[in-house]
Amino acid sequence: MSLKLRDLIRKVRACKTAAEERAVIAKESAMIRTAIREEQEHYRHRNVAKLLFMHMLGYPTHFGQLECLKLIASPHFPEKRIGYLGMMLLLSEEADVLMLSTNSLKNDMNSKNKFIAGLSLCTIGNLATADMSRDLAPEVDKHLKGGMPYLRKKANLAMARCLTKCPDMVEDFVDRVVTLLKDKNHGVLITVVQLMTQVLLIDSRNAEEEGEDPFETDCRKAFLRLVPMLVKMLRNLLGSGYSPEYDVGGISDPFLQVQLLTLLRLLGTQNETASEEMNDVLAQVATNTESSKNAGNAILYECVQTIMGIESEDGLRVLAVNILGRFLLNRDNNIRYVALNTLSRCIVEQQYTGDGNVPTESANTASAALQKHRQTVVDCLKDPDISIRQRALELIYYMVNQGNVESLAAELLNYLVLCPREHRRDICTRIFRVVEKFSPDDRWRVDTLITMLTIAGREASRDVQSATVIYISRSPPDIHAYATHKLVKAIRDDDGSQRGLLVVGVWCIGEYGDLLLNPYSYTPSVRNNDATTSAPVSITFMALDAVSVVEAIKTIIDRHSCPEYVKERALTSFAKLSDRFADKGDVAALDMLAKLIKKHEVSHSLELQLRSCEYAALINASKGIKTIITKPAAEEEDLFGLADNGGDSGESVSASVINAAKEALSRMPVVDLKVLRKKQEDAFGSGTMPSGNYPVEASAPASGGGDLLDLNDMFGGEAPASAPAPAQNGSSGGGGEAPKSDLDLLSDIFAATPSSAPVNAASTGGGGGFDIFSTPASQSTPAPANPIDLFGSPPAMSMPTPASQNSNPLDIFGAPPPVQSQPAAMMATPNRRQHHRRYDSKDAEYRRRSYLCFHPDEKNRCRRCTATHQEISDYLVLFLPCYPKLMACGNQEHWMVLGGKRTPILDVKLNTKWLGYDLLTLTL
């Protein structure tokens, strides 16, 4: 015989281990299965009650689902009550047996016992499926018209479930809802307002799916006519006296007030007329509701949500922000969290600035009102609760403007010291964005970024490190000296853990190391918003000798924890310092630099070894000395022709090589902000892609090793295959002499026999990134894909595309055609990743619209053909079906449509074969 429910609970509570509990439940489940199999009807309600207890403990009870359906068919109310309770808990709307209960539910809704009918309506409101909703909606509608408030409120909730499952029935119940609002029972009114809210949401979703305006539907217009009635109802609740039936904490029916405010927010969205009717009652709710109890706080919170959601007046928005400011002073963390989250959302949902990141203060009066509570928000950063701190940090980020950027940036830096390490990367990015947008001057910007790297250089992203280098390089020479002195002091005080600081510091020392040899001092200016009245203190940095500067970097790379990429940057810095200190007369420093550079000539790291050898050869070349290479053994290949000309070191190199080597080691030119911004826009697809960034010319790889003067990415690991040696100020060394190819320079330095003809390399990438050795904007140079990543990974090697040497790539992205007639390679198109960044390669409609070629046929009539695409060797290649006609038409007129402009084709020439295809050169 099975146990009673009371005895089962006692036995479970007496279990000392989980195994004992599982044994008790298993034994009782077996007895319940036996009773179900033997059809023991007098124990059925007891068994279902025990199954409910087991379900609460997390044990499987699916075998008792049919017992619940048998209980609801019983004529006795106690058994029906257990059956409906078990049905709502043990069954879900996906259960197949649920359809078997449709007839029982319909019969019970027509019962004369209101409690039985109420059980049926409650079950429909929890479990009704789409099919059950269609079948039972007429029966539920009868109770909406009934005279018992007890059943009307349950019918409203059941109808809300039916309309959710069957949205097509919404329009049939709009008129019924209007009459129910006149009910005097508060329970019925709450459920009616909930039903109206659900109908509005369902109607909006239906309108969006059908492509209609969700704010111009018939249902919404019908409900908008009820706004005065809803406002009157809310005003009556505020002015009503004490009623023990509805009073909660001294507030009259807060549940109904919250539901009314929610409905008013939905109706007032993007509707000025309805919003004007609500303004007065919302102001009354905001000013007359007590905030000492949770009931009042709930109403105030919903009132703030409504004010921010509708087209309310500016004064109401300021009032809403002040209410949330009072919430921030509450001791309850839940209320403070809600206030911080709501303030952030309210500001973000308002108008945005052009970049879409940080809203301006003029965009919303709530932003101006929030500044009064700035100190309260800042104090939340010191809260022990991490969730409060995170929400306060997000809110501070949106509060920053030109007037408070210095104080709030200081608070963000203070929080950066205390925050968990996993959050520092995101905070560094936020601080950088704030500094970038609202910085008052260059010195403050550089000072803040260096301080940030000193605190969290290990977690700062490479983008932030690269951007710091960019801002330092763009600053005036006075800031160069200040930043370099400060970075030297910072890396001396650091234990080597802040690697981002080391990267930026090593770069600045290499670039501006000669400025450290002179003392530097400055007096900070007094700002208008500075509350202190004391005189500013002058800051002075002592001059350093050249050996101390080199020792500062040597100390970094001598640590066992120093990563390899920092050593690579240190080698580059040593090479630069050799040029900076060449005229200082410090022989000890130059000897130390030469030893440090040659130290890694036999390193196990290929990159360190390559940099060491190349920089040593580069420094020798700048001095006019050829690099001495040991003659190969008899069985080794003679890569540099040493067996022929001996490689004597007494000969001097040419003047062009000396000038090119000096320019490679010279100081980086100041970055033009307009050029950098244009490159960023091109990289992110917001501007027209320049045609000069795409691969046009290609060649076989040159024998004899890598390109010695290929220093385009000094900090980025491997460099592109080969590129012309960049020259400072866009000029090449050698006066009026035509510049030699990179291979000629390399062979000249190593006394090797040059190749028979110079070979140009294919340009790689076109991301528009910033190159620390880039020439002015007229010259296209390879760069990382990220526009501000100076230290980015090497660009992806793409397969070269052969074409004539002096050709200009065809701009398939619609850029303006070149002014002068130049050959254009049809097959040379952007890399697949660059193409996908701008457009979808599967968008056939775009291709038909943009890639068109017009030509005359045999009867001199204009014909149009559509170019197609095919992916070959990681390139998107443009194919012209009219190629045979273009070759055969002679001097007849042809043209193409590029970027919506008609561009004549002046000449068609078969250039070469590539992968079995004819490569054309079109002169446009």
GROMACS .gro file of N, CA and C in nm, residues 44-101:
model
  174
   44ARG      N    1  -0.620   0.767  -0.650
   44ARG     CA    2  -0.569   0.844  -0.764
   44ARG      C    3  -0.531   0.985  -0.724
   45HIS      N    4  -0.618   1.053  -0.647
   45HIS     CA    5  -0.587   1.191  -0.610
   45HIS      C    6  -0.467   1.197  -0.517
   46ARG      N    7  -0.451   1.093  -0.428
   46ARG     CA    8  -0.335   1.088  -0.340
   46ARG      C    9  -0.206   1.068  -0.421
   47ASN      N   10  -0.213   0.982  -0.521
   47ASN     CA   11  -0.094   0.956  -0.602
   47ASN      C   12  -0.051   1.082  -0.680
   48VAL      N   13  -0.149   1.155  -0.735
   48VAL     CA   14  -0.115   1.277  -0.808
   48VAL      C   15  -0.055   1.381  -0.715
   49ALA      N   16  -0.108   1.389  -0.592
   49ALA     CA   17  -0.051   1.484  -0.495
   49ALA      C   18   0.095   1.450  -0.465
   50LYS      N   19   0.125   1.318  -0.451
   50LYS     CA   20   0.264   1.278  -0.427
   50LYS      C   21   0.352   1.304  -0.550
   51LEU      N   22   0.294   1.285  -0.668
   51LEU     CA   23   0.370   1.316  -0.788
   51LEU      C   24   0.406   1.465  -0.795
   52LEU      N   25   0.316   1.550  -0.750
   52LEU     CA   26   0.346   1.694  -0.746
   52LEU      C   27   0.463   1.723  -0.653
   53PHE      N   28   0.466   1.653  -0.538
   53PHE     CA   29   0.578   1.671  -0.445
   53PHE      C   30   0.709   1.623  -0.508
   54MET      N   31   0.706   1.509  -0.576
   54MET     CA   32   0.827   1.459  -0.643
   54MET      C   33   0.872   1.553  -0.754
   55HIS      N   34   0.774   1.611  -0.825
   55HIS     CA   35   0.808   1.707  -0.930
   55HIS      C   36   0.879   1.829  -0.872
   56MET      N   37   0.836   1.873  -0.754
   56MET     CA   38   0.902   1.985  -0.690
   56MET      C   39   1.046   1.952  -0.651
   57LEU      N   40   1.074   1.823  -0.623
   57LEU     CA   41   1.210   1.782  -0.588
   57LEU      C   42   1.296   1.757  -0.711
   58GLY      N   43   1.235   1.757  -0.830
   58GLY     CA   44   1.313   1.741  -0.953
   58GLY      C   45   1.316   1.602  -1.009
   59TYR      N   46   1.232   1.511  -0.961
   59TYR     CA   47   1.230   1.374  -1.012
   59TYR      C   48   1.129   1.361  -1.125
   60PRO      N   49   1.149   1.266  -1.218
   60PRO     CA   50   1.057   1.250  -1.332
   60PRO      C   51   0.920   1.202  -1.288
   61THR      N   52   0.818   1.266  -1.344
   61THR     CA   53   0.678   1.233  -1.307
   61THR      C   54   0.590   1.224  -1.431
   62HIS      N   55   0.647   1.203  -1.550
   62HIS     CA   56   0.569   1.203  -1.672
   62HIS      C   57   0.468   1.088  -1.677
   63PHE      N   58   0.493   0.983  -1.603
   63PHE     CA   59   0.402   0.868  -1.608
   63PHE      C   60   0.268   0.896  -1.541
   64GLY      N   61   0.255   1.009  -1.474
   64GLY     CA   62   0.128   1.039  -1.408
   64GLY      C   63   0.044   1.142  -1.481
   65GLN      N   64   0.078   1.176  -1.607
   65GLN     CA   65   0.005   1.280  -1.679
   65GLN      C   66  -0.140   1.239  -1.707
   66LEU      N   67  -0.160   1.113  -1.748
   66LEU     CA   68  -0.297   1.069  -1.779
   66LEU      C   69  -0.384   1.064  -1.654
   67GLU      N   70  -0.320   1.042  -1.538
   67GLU     CA   71  -0.398   1.043  -1.414
   67GLU      C   72  -0.459   1.179  -1.388
   68CYS      N   73  -0.387   1.286  -1.425
   68CYS     CA   74  -0.441   1.421  -1.408
   68CYS      C   75  -0.565   1.440  -1.496
   69LEU      N   76  -0.560   1.389  -1.620
   69LEU     CA   77  -0.676   1.402  -1.708
   69LEU      C   78  -0.795   1.324  -1.657
   70LYS      N   79  -0.769   1.210  -1.593
   70LYS     CA   80  -0.881   1.133  -1.535
   70LYS      C   81  -0.942   1.205  -1.416
   71LEU      N   82  -0.856   1.275  -1.340
   71LEU     CA   83  -0.907   1.347  -1.223
   71LEU      C   84  -0.994   1.466  -1.262
   72ILE      N   85  -0.960   1.539  -1.369
   72ILE     CA   86  -1.040   1.655  -1.405
   72ILE      C   87  -1.175   1.612  -1.463
   73ALA      N   88  -1.185   1.486  -1.504
   73ALA     CA   89  -1.315   1.437  -1.551
   73ALA      C   90  -1.403   1.387  -1.437
   74SER      N   91  -1.350   1.388  -1.315
   74SER     CA   92  -1.428   1.343  -1.199
   74SER      C   93  -1.536   1.445  -1.166
   75PRO      N   94  -1.651   1.402  -1.115
   75PRO     CA   95  -1.758   1.499  -1.079
   75PRO      C   96  -1.733   1.569  -0.947
   76HIS      N   97  -1.632   1.525  -0.870
   76HIS     CA   98  -1.609   1.581  -0.736
   76HIS      C   99  -1.507   1.695  -0.744
   77PHE      N  100  -1.538   1.801  -0.671
   77PHE     CA  101  -1.452   1.919  -0.677
   77PHE      C  102  -1.313   1.895  -0.621
   78PRO      N  103  -1.294   1.826  -0.506
   78PRO     CA  104  -1.157   1.805  -0.456
   78PRO      C  105  -1.068   1.732  -0.557
   79GLU      N  106  -1.125   1.632  -0.623
   79GLU     CA  107  -1.045   1.560  -0.721
   79GLU      C  108  -1.016   1.647  -0.844
   80LYS      N  109  -1.115   1.729  -0.886
   80LYS     CA  110  -1.090   1.821  -0.997
   80LYS      C  111  -0.979   1.920  -0.963
   81ARG      N  112  -0.980   1.968  -0.839
   81ARG     CA  113  -0.879   2.067  -0.801
   81ARG      C  114  -0.739   2.007  -0.808
   82ILE      N  115  -0.720   1.885  -0.757
   82ILE     CA  116  -0.589   1.820  -0.765
   82ILE      C  117  -0.554   1.790  -0.911
   83GLY      N  118  -0.655   1.750  -0.990
   83GLY     CA  119  -0.629   1.718  -1.130
   83GLY      C  120  -0.584   1.840  -1.209
   84TYR      N  121  -0.652   1.954  -1.189
   84TYR     CA  122  -0.612   2.076  -1.262
   84TYR      C  123  -0.476   2.127  -1.216
   85LEU      N  124  -0.449   2.115  -1.085
   85LEU     CA  125  -0.318   2.158  -1.035
   85LEU      C  126  -0.207   2.071  -1.095
   86GLY      N  127  -0.230   1.940  -1.096
   86GLY     CA  128  -0.131   1.850  -1.156
   86GLY      C  129  -0.117   1.874  -1.305
   87MET      N  130  -0.226   1.906  -1.372
   87MET     CA  131  -0.221   1.931  -1.517
   87MET      C  132  -0.136   2.054  -1.548
   88MET      N  133  -0.151   2.159  -1.468
   88MET     CA  134  -0.075   2.282  -1.493
   88MET      C  135   0.072   2.268  -1.459
   89LEU      N  136   0.109   2.174  -1.369
   89LEU     CA  137   0.247   2.159  -1.328
   89LEU      C  138   0.319   2.046  -1.402
   90LEU      N  139   0.250   1.935  -1.424
   90LEU     CA  140   0.315   1.818  -1.482
   90LEU      C  141   0.309   1.816  -1.633
   91LEU      N  142   0.219   1.892  -1.693
   91LEU     CA  143   0.206   1.895  -1.838
   91LEU      C  144   0.259   2.027  -1.893
   92SER      N  145   0.303   2.024  -2.016
   92SER     CA  146   0.341   2.145  -2.088
   92SER      C  147   0.257   2.154  -2.215
   93GLU      N  148   0.263   2.269  -2.282
   93GLU     CA  149   0.181   2.284  -2.402
   93GLU      C  150   0.229   2.197  -2.517
   94GLU      N  151   0.348   2.137  -2.506
   94GLU     CA  152   0.395   2.046  -2.609
   94GLU      C  153   0.348   1.903  -2.588
   95ALA      N  154   0.288   1.874  -2.472
   95ALA     CA  155   0.244   1.737  -2.443
   95ALA      C  156   0.130   1.696  -2.538
   96ASP      N  157   0.141   1.576  -2.592
   96ASP     CA  158   0.040   1.527  -2.686
   96ASP      C  159  -0.094   1.499  -2.618
   97VAL      N  160  -0.089   1.460  -2.490
   97VAL     CA  161  -0.213   1.423  -2.421
   97VAL      C  162  -0.296   1.545  -2.386
   98LEU      N  163  -0.242   1.666  -2.410
   98LEU     CA  164  -0.315   1.786  -2.370
   98LEU      C  165  -0.443   1.803  -2.451
   99MET      N  166  -0.443   1.760  -2.577
   99MET     CA  167  -0.563   1.774  -2.660
   99MET      C  168  -0.680   1.693  -2.606
  100LEU      N  169  -0.650   1.587  -2.528
  100LEU     CA  170  -0.758   1.504  -2.472
  100LEU      C  171  -0.839   1.578  -2.368
  101SER      N  172  -0.784   1.690  -2.317
  101SER     CA  173  -0.855   1.762  -2.211
  101SER      C  174  -0.947   1.871  -2.264
   0.00000   0.00000   0.00000
